[in-house]
PDB file of C-alpha atoms in Angstrom:
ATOM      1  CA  UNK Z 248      24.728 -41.378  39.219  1.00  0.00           C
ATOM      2  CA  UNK Z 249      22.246 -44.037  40.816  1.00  0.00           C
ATOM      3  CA  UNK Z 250      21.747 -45.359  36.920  1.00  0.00           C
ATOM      4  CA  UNK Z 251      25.575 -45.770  36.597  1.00  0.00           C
ATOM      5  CA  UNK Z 252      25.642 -47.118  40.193  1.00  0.00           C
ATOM      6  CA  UNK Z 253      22.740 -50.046  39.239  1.00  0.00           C
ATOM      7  CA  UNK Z 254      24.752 -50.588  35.683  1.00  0.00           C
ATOM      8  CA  UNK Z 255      27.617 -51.869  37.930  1.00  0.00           C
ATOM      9  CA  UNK Z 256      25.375 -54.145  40.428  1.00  0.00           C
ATOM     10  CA  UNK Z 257      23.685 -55.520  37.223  1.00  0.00           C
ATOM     11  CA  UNK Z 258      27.156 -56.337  36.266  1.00  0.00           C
ATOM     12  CA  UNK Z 259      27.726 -58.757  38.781  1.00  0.00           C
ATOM     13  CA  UNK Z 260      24.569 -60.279  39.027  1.00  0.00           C
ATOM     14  CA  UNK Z 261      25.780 -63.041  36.366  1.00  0.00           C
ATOM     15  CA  UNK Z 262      29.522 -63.234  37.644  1.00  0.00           C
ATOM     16  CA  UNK Z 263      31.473 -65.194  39.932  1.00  0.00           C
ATOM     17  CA  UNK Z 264      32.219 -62.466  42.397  1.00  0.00           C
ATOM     18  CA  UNK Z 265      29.306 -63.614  44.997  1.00  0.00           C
ATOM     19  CA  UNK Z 266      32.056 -66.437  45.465  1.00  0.00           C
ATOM     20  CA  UNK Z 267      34.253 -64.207  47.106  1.00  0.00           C
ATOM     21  CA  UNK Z 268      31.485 -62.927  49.514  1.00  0.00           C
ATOM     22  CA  UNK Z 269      30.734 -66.410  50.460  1.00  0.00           C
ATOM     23  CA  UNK Z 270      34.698 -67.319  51.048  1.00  0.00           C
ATOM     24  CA  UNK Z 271      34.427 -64.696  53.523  1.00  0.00           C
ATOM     25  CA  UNK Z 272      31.347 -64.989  55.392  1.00  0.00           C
ATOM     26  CA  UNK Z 273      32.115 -69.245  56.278  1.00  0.00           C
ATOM     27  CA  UNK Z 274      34.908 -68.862  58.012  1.00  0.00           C
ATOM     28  CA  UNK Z 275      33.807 -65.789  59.918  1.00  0.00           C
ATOM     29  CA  UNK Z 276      30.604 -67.681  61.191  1.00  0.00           C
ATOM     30  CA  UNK Z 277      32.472 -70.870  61.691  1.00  0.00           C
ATOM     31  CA  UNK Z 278      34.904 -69.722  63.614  1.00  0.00           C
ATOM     32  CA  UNK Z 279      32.475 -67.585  65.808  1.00  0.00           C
ATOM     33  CA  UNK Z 280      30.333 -70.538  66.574  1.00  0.00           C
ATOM     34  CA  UNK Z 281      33.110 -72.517  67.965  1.00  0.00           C
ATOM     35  CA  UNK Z 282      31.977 -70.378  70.954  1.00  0.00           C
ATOM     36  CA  UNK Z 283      29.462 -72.612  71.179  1.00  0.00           C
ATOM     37  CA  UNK Z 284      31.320 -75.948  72.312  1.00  0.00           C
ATOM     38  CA  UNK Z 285      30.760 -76.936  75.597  1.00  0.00           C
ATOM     39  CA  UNK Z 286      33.445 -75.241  78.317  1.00  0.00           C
ATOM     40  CA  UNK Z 287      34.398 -76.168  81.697  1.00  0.00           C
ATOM     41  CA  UNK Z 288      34.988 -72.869  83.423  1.00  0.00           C
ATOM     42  CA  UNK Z 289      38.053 -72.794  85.888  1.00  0.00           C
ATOM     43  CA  UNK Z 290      35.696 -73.880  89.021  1.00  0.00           C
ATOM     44  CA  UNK Z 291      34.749 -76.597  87.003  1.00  0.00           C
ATOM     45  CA  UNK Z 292      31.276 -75.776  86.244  1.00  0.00           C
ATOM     46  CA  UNK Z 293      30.033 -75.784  82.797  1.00  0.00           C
ATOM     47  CA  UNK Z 294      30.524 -72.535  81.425  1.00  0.00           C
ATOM     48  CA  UNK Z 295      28.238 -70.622  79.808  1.00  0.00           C
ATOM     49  CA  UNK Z 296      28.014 -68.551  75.975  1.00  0.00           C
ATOM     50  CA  UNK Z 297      30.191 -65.765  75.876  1.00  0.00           C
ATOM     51  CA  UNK Z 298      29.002 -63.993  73.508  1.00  0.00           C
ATOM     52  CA  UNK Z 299      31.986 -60.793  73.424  1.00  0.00           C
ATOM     53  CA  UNK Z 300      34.350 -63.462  72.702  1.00  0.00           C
ATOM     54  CA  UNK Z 301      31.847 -65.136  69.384  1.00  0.00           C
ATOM     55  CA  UNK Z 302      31.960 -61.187  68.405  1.00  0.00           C
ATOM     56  CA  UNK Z 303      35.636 -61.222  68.734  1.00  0.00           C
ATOM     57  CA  UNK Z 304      36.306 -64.117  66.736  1.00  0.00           C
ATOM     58  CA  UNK Z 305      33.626 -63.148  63.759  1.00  0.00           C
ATOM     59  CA  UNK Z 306      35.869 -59.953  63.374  1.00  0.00           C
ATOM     60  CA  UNK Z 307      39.004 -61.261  63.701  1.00  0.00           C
ATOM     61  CA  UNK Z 308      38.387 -63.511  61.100  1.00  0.00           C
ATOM     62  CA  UNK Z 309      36.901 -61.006  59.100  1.00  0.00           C
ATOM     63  CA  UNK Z 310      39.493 -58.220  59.491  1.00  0.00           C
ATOM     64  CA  UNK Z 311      42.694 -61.205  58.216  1.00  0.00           C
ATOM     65  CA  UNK Z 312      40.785 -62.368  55.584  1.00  0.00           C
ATOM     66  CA  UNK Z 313      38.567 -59.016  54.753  1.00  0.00           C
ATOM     67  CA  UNK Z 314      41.741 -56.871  52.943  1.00  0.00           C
ATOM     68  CA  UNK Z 315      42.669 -59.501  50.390  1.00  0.00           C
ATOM     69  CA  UNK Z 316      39.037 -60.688  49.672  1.00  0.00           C
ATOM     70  CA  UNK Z 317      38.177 -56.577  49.135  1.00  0.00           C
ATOM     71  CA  UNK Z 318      40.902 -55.827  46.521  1.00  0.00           C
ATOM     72  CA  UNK Z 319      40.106 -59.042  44.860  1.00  0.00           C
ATOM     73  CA  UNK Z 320      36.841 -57.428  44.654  1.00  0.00           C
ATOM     74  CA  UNK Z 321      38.017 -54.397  43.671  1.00  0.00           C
ATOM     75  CA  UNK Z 322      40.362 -55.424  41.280  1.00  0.00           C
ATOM     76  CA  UNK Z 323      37.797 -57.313  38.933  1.00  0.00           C
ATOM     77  CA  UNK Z 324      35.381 -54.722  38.711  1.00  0.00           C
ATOM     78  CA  UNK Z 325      37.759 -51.981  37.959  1.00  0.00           C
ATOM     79  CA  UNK Z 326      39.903 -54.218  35.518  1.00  0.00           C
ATOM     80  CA  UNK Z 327      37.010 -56.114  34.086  1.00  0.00           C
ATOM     81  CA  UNK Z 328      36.420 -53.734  30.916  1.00  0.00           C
ATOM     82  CA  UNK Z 329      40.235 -53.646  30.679  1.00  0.00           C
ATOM     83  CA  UNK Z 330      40.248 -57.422  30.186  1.00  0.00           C
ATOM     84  CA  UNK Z 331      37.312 -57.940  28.116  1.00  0.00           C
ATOM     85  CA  UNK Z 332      38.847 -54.783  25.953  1.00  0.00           C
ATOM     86  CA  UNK Z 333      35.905 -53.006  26.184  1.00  0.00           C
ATOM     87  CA  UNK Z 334      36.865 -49.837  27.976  1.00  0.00           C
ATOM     88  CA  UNK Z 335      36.313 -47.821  24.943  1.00  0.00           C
ATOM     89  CA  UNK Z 336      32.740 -48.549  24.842  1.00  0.00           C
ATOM     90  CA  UNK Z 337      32.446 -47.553  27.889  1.00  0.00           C
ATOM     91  CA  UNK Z 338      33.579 -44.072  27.941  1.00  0.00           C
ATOM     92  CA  UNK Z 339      32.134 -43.835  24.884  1.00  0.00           C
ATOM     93  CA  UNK Z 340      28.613 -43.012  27.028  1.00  0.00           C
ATOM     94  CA  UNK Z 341      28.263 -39.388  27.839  1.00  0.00           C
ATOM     95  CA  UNK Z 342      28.855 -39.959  31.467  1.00  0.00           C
ATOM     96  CA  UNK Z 343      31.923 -38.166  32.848  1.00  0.00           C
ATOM     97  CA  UNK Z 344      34.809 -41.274  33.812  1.00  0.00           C
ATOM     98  CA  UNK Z 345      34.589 -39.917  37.484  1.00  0.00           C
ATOM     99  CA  UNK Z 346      31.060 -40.990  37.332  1.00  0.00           C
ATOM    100  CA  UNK Z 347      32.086 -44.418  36.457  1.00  0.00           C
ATOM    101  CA  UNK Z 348      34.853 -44.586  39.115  1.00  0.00           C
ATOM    102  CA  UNK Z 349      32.611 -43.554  41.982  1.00  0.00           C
ATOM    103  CA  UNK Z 350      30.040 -45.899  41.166  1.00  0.00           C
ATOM    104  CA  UNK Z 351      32.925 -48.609  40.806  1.00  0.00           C
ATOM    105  CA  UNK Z 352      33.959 -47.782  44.127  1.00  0.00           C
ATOM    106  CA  UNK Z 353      29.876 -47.503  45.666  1.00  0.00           C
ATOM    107  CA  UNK Z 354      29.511 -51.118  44.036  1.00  0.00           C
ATOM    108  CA  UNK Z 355      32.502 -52.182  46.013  1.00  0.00           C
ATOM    109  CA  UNK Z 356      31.341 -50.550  49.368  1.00  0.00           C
ATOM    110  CA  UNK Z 357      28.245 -52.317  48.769  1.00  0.00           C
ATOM    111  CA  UNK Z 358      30.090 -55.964  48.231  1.00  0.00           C
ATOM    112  CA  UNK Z 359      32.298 -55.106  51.516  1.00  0.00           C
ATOM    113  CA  UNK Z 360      28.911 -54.409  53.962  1.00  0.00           C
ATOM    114  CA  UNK Z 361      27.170 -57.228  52.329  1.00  0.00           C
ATOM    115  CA  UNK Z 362      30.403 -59.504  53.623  1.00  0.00           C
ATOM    116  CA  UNK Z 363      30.691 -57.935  56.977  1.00  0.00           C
ATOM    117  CA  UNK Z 364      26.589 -58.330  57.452  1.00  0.00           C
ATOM    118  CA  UNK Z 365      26.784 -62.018  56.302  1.00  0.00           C
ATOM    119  CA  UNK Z 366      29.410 -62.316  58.327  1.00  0.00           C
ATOM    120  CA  UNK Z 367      28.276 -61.925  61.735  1.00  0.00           C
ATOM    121  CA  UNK Z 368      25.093 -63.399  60.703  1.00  0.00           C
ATOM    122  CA  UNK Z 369      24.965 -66.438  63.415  1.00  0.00           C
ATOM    123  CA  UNK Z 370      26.697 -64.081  66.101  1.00  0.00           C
ATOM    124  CA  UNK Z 371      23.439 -61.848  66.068  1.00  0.00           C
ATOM    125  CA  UNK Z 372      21.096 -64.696  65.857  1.00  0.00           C
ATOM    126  CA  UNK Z 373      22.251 -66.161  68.926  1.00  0.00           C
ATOM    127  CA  UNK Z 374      23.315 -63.149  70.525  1.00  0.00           C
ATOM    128  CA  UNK Z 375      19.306 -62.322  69.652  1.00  0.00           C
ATOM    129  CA  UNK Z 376      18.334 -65.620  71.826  1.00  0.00           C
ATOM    130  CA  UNK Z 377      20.867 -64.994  74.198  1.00  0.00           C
ATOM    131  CA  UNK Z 378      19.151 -61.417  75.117  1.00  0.00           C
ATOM    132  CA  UNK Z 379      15.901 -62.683  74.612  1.00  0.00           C
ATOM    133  CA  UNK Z 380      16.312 -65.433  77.348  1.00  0.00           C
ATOM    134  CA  UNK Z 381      17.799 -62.997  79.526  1.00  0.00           C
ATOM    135  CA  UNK Z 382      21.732 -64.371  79.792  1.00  0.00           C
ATOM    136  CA  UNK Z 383      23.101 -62.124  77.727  1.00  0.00           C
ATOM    137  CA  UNK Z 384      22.952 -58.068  77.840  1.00  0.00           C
ATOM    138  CA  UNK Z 385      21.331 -55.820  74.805  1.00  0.00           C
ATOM    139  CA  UNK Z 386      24.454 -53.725  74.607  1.00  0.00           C
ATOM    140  CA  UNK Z 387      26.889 -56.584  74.186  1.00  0.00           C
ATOM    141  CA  UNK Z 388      24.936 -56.821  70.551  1.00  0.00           C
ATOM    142  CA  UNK Z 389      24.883 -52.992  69.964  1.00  0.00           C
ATOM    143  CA  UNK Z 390      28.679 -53.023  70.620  1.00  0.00           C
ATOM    144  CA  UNK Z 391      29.125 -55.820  68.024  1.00  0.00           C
ATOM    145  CA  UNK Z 392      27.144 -53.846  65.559  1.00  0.00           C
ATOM    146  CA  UNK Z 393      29.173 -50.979  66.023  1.00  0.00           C
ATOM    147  CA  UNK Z 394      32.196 -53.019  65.498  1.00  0.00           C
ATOM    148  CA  UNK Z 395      31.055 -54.165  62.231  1.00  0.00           C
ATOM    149  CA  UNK Z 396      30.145 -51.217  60.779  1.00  0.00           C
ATOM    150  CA  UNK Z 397      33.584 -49.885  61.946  1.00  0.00           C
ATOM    151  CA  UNK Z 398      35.471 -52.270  60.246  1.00  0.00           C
ATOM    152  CA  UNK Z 399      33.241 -51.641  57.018  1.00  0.00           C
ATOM    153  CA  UNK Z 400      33.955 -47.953  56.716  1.00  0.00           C
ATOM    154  CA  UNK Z 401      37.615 -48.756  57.604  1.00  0.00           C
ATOM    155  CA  UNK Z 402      38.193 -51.668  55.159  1.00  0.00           C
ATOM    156  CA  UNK Z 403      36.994 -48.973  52.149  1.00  0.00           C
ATOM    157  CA  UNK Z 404      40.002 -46.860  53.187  1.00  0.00           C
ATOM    158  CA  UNK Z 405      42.343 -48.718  51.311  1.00  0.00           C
ATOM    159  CA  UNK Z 406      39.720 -49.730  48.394  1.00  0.00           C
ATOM    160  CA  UNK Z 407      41.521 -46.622  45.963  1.00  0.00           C
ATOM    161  CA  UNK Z 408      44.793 -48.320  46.233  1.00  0.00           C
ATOM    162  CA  UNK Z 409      43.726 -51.622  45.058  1.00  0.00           C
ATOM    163  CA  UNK Z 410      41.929 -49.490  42.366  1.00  0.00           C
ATOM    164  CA  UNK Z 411      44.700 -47.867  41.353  1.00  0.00           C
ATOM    165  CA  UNK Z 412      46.735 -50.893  40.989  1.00  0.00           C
ATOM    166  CA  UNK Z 413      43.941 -52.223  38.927  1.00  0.00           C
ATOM    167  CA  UNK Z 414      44.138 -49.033  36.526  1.00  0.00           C
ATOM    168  CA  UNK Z 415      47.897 -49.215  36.006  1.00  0.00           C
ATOM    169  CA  UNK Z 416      48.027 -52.914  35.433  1.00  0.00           C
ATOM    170  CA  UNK Z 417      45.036 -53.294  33.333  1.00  0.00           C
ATOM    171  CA  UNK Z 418      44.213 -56.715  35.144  1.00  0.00           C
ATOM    172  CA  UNK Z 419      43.784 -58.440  38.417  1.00  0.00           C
ATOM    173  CA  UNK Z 420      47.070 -59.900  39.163  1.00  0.00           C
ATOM    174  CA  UNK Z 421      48.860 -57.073  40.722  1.00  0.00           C
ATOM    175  CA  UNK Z 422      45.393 -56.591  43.065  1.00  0.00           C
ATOM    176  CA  UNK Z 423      46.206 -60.031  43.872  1.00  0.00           C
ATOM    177  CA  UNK Z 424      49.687 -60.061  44.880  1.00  0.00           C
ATOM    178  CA  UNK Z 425      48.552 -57.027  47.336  1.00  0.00           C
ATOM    179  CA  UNK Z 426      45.657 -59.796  48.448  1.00  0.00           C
ATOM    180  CA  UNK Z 427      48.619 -62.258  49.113  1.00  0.00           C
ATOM    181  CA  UNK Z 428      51.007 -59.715  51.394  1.00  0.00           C
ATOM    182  CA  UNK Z 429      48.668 -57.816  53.351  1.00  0.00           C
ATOM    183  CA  UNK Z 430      46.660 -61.055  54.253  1.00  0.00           C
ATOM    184  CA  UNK Z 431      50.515 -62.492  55.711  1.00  0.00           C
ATOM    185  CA  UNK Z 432      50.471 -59.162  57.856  1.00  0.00           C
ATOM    186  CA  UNK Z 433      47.450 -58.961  58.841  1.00  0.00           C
ATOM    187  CA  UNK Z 434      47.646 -62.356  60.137  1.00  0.00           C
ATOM    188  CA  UNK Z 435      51.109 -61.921  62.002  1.00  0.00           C
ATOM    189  CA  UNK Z 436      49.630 -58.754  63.516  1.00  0.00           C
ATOM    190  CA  UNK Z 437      46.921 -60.062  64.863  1.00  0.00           C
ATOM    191  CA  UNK Z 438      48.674 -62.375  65.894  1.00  0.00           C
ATOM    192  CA  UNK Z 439      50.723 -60.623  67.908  1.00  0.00           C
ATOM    193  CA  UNK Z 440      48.293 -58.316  69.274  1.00  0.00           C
ATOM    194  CA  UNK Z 441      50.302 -55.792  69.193  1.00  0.00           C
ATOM    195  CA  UNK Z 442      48.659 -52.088  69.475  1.00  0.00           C
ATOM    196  CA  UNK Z 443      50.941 -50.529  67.232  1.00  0.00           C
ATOM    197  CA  UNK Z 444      49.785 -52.664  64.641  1.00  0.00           C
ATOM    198  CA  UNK Z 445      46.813 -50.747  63.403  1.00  0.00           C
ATOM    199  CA  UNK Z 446      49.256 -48.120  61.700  1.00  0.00           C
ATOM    200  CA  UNK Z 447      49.290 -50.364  58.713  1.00  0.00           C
ATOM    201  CA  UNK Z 448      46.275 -49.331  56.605  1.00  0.00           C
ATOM    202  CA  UNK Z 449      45.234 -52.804  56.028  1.00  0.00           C
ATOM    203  CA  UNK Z 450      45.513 -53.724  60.071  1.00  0.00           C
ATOM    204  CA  UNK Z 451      43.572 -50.513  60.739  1.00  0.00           C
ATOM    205  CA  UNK Z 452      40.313 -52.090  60.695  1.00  0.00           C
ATOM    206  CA  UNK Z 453      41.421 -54.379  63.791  1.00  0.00           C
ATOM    207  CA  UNK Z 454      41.516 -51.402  66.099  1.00  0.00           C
ATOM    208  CA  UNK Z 455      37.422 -51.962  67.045  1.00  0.00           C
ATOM    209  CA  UNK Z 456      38.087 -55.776  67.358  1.00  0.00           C
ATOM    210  CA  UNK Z 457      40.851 -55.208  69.574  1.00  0.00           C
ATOM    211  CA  UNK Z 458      38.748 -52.603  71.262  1.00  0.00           C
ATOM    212  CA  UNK Z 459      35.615 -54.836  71.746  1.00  0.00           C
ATOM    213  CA  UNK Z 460      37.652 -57.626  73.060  1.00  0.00           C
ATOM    214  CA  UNK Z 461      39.567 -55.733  76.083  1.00  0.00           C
ATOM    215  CA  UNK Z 462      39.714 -58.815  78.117  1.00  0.00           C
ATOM    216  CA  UNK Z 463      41.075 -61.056  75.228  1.00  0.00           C
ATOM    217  CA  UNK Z 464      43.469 -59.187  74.026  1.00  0.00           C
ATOM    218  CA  UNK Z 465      44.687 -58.009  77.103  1.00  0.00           C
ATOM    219  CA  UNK Z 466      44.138 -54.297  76.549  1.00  0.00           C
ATOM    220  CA  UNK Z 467      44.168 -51.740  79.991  1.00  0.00           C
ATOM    221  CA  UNK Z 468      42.466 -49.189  77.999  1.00  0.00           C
ATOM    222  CA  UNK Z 469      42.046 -46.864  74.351  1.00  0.00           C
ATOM    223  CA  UNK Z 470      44.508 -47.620  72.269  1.00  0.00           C
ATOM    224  CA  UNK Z 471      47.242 -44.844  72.032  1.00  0.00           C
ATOM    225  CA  UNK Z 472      47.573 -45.265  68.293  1.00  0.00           C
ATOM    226  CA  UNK Z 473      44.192 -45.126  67.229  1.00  0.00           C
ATOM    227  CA  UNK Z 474      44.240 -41.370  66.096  1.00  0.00           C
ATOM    228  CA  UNK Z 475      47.813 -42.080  64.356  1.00  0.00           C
ATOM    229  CA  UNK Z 476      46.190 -44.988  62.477  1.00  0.00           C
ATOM    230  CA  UNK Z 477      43.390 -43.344  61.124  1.00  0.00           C
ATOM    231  CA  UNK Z 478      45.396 -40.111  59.834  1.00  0.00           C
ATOM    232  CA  UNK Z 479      47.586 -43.003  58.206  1.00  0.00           C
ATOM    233  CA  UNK Z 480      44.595 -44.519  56.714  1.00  0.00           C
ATOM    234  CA  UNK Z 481      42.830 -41.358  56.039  1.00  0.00           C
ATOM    235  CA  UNK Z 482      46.041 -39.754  53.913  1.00  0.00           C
ATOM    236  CA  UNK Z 483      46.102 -43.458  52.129  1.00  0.00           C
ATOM    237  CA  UNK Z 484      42.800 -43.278  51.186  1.00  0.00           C
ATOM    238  CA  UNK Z 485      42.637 -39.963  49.938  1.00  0.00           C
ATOM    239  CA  UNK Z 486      46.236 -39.550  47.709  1.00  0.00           C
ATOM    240  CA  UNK Z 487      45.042 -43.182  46.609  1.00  0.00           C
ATOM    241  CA  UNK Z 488      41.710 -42.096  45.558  1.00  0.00           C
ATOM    242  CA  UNK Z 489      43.270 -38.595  44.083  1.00  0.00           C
ATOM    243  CA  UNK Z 490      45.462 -40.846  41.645  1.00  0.00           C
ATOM    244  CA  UNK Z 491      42.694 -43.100  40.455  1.00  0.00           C
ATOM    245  CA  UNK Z 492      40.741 -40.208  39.407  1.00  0.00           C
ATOM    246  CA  UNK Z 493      43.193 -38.489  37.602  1.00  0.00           C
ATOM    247  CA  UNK Z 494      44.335 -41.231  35.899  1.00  0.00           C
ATOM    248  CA  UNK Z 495      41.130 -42.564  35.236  1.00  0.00           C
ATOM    249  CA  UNK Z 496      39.788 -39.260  33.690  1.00  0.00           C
ATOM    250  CA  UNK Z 497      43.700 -38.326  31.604  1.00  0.00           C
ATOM    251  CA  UNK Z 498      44.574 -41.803  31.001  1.00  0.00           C
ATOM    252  CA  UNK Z 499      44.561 -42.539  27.010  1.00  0.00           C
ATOM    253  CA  UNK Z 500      42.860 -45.722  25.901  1.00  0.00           C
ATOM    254  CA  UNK Z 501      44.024 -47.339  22.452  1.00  0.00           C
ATOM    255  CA  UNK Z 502      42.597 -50.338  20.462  1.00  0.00           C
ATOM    256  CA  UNK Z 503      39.816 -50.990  23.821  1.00  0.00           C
ATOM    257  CA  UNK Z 504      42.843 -52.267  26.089  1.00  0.00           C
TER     258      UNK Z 504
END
């Protein structure tokens, strides 16, 4: 499984895809270290780093631009061998076609926490300073870390349905018409920060954003929807992920397309 796994990662060692990472991670630090401009606080003193609200903006950032950047992902590297009509080679090895799905899937996981690390890459750095110097307090970071790995395992949920519309269409345009949509609502629901939000799969990975920021977002406490969202996403996930591998293991392949 690991060989199958590095096959895939070799894959896109030569390809564009890296681009994608990098479309995500600039904005996300950008925008974080606009925290950094000089404030006035409302006394009229110079205000200092606050660095819950750099976190806040790193994964808001993240989690509106994160869903469409992920099938994108997603979609290439499960429609690539469609494209390049090569899919009959490929199942031509003696590895069972769930074996190639999963590791599909692992390479994806792997882009998504490479783009959530590199994306909160100048939030730790001077959240590291900030701690180190005293102004700033250790569990501040660990709550940002948890927040990121949060919305890692969350944005895979709805990785099998861009896979699956990668299967049935044989190419990455109906991955990116999903990119287009769920990037509009992600962005209005944020937006509005609105609790109830996070029942859409693709909002779900807001929750720990929202979470983290209490202040910002104006939230009095856990958010009543949480559990609802993640039996959403949970049920997406796994009747998505159901389909890909039956298809992917029944589906008939003719003339390598």
């Amino acid at each position: 499984m690991f060989s199958v796994f590095n096959t895939e990662m070799m894959k896109l060692k030569n390809t564009k895809i890296l681009w994608l990472v990098l479309i995500g991670v600039l904005p996300a630090n950008l925008v974080s270290l606009i925290a950094l401009l000089p404030k006035i606080a409302p006394a009229g003193t110079p205000a200092g780093i606050n660095l819950q609200d750099m976190f806040y903006r790193q994964g808001q950032m993240l989690t509106i631009w994160g869903p469409a950047l992920f099938a994108l992902m997603t979609g290439y590297i499960i429609a690539r061998e469609y494209q390049e009509r090569t899919i009959n080679q490929l199942f031509s090895y003696p590895v069972a076609r769930v074996s190639f799905l999963a590791a599909k899937l692992a390479a994806v996981l792997a882009l998504i926490a490479l783009t959530t690390v590199l994306s909160s890459v100048s939030v730790f750095v001077v959240g590291a300073k900030l701690v180190f110097q005293q102004h700033a307090d250790l569990n501040v970071l660990w709550l940002g870390m948890r927040m990121n790995m949060m919305i890692c395992a969350l944005s895979f949920g709805t990785i099998p349905v861009a896979a699956a519309l990668s299967m049935v269409g044989k190419n990455i345009i109906p991955v990116a018409v999903l990119g287009v949509f769920v990037t509009v609502i992600t962005a209005i629901g944020e937006a509005g920060h609105g609790s109830q939000g996070i029942l859409f799969p693709w909002l779900t990975p807001y929750w720990p954003v929202r979470q983290l920021a209490q202040g910002i977002a104006q939230n009095s406490g856990p958010n009543p929807y949480a559990t609802p969202a993640l039996v959403v996403l949970a049920l997406t996930f796994i009747i998505s992920l159901i389909f890909c591998v039956v298809y992917y293991a029944r589906a008939d392949v003719h003339s390598g397309s």
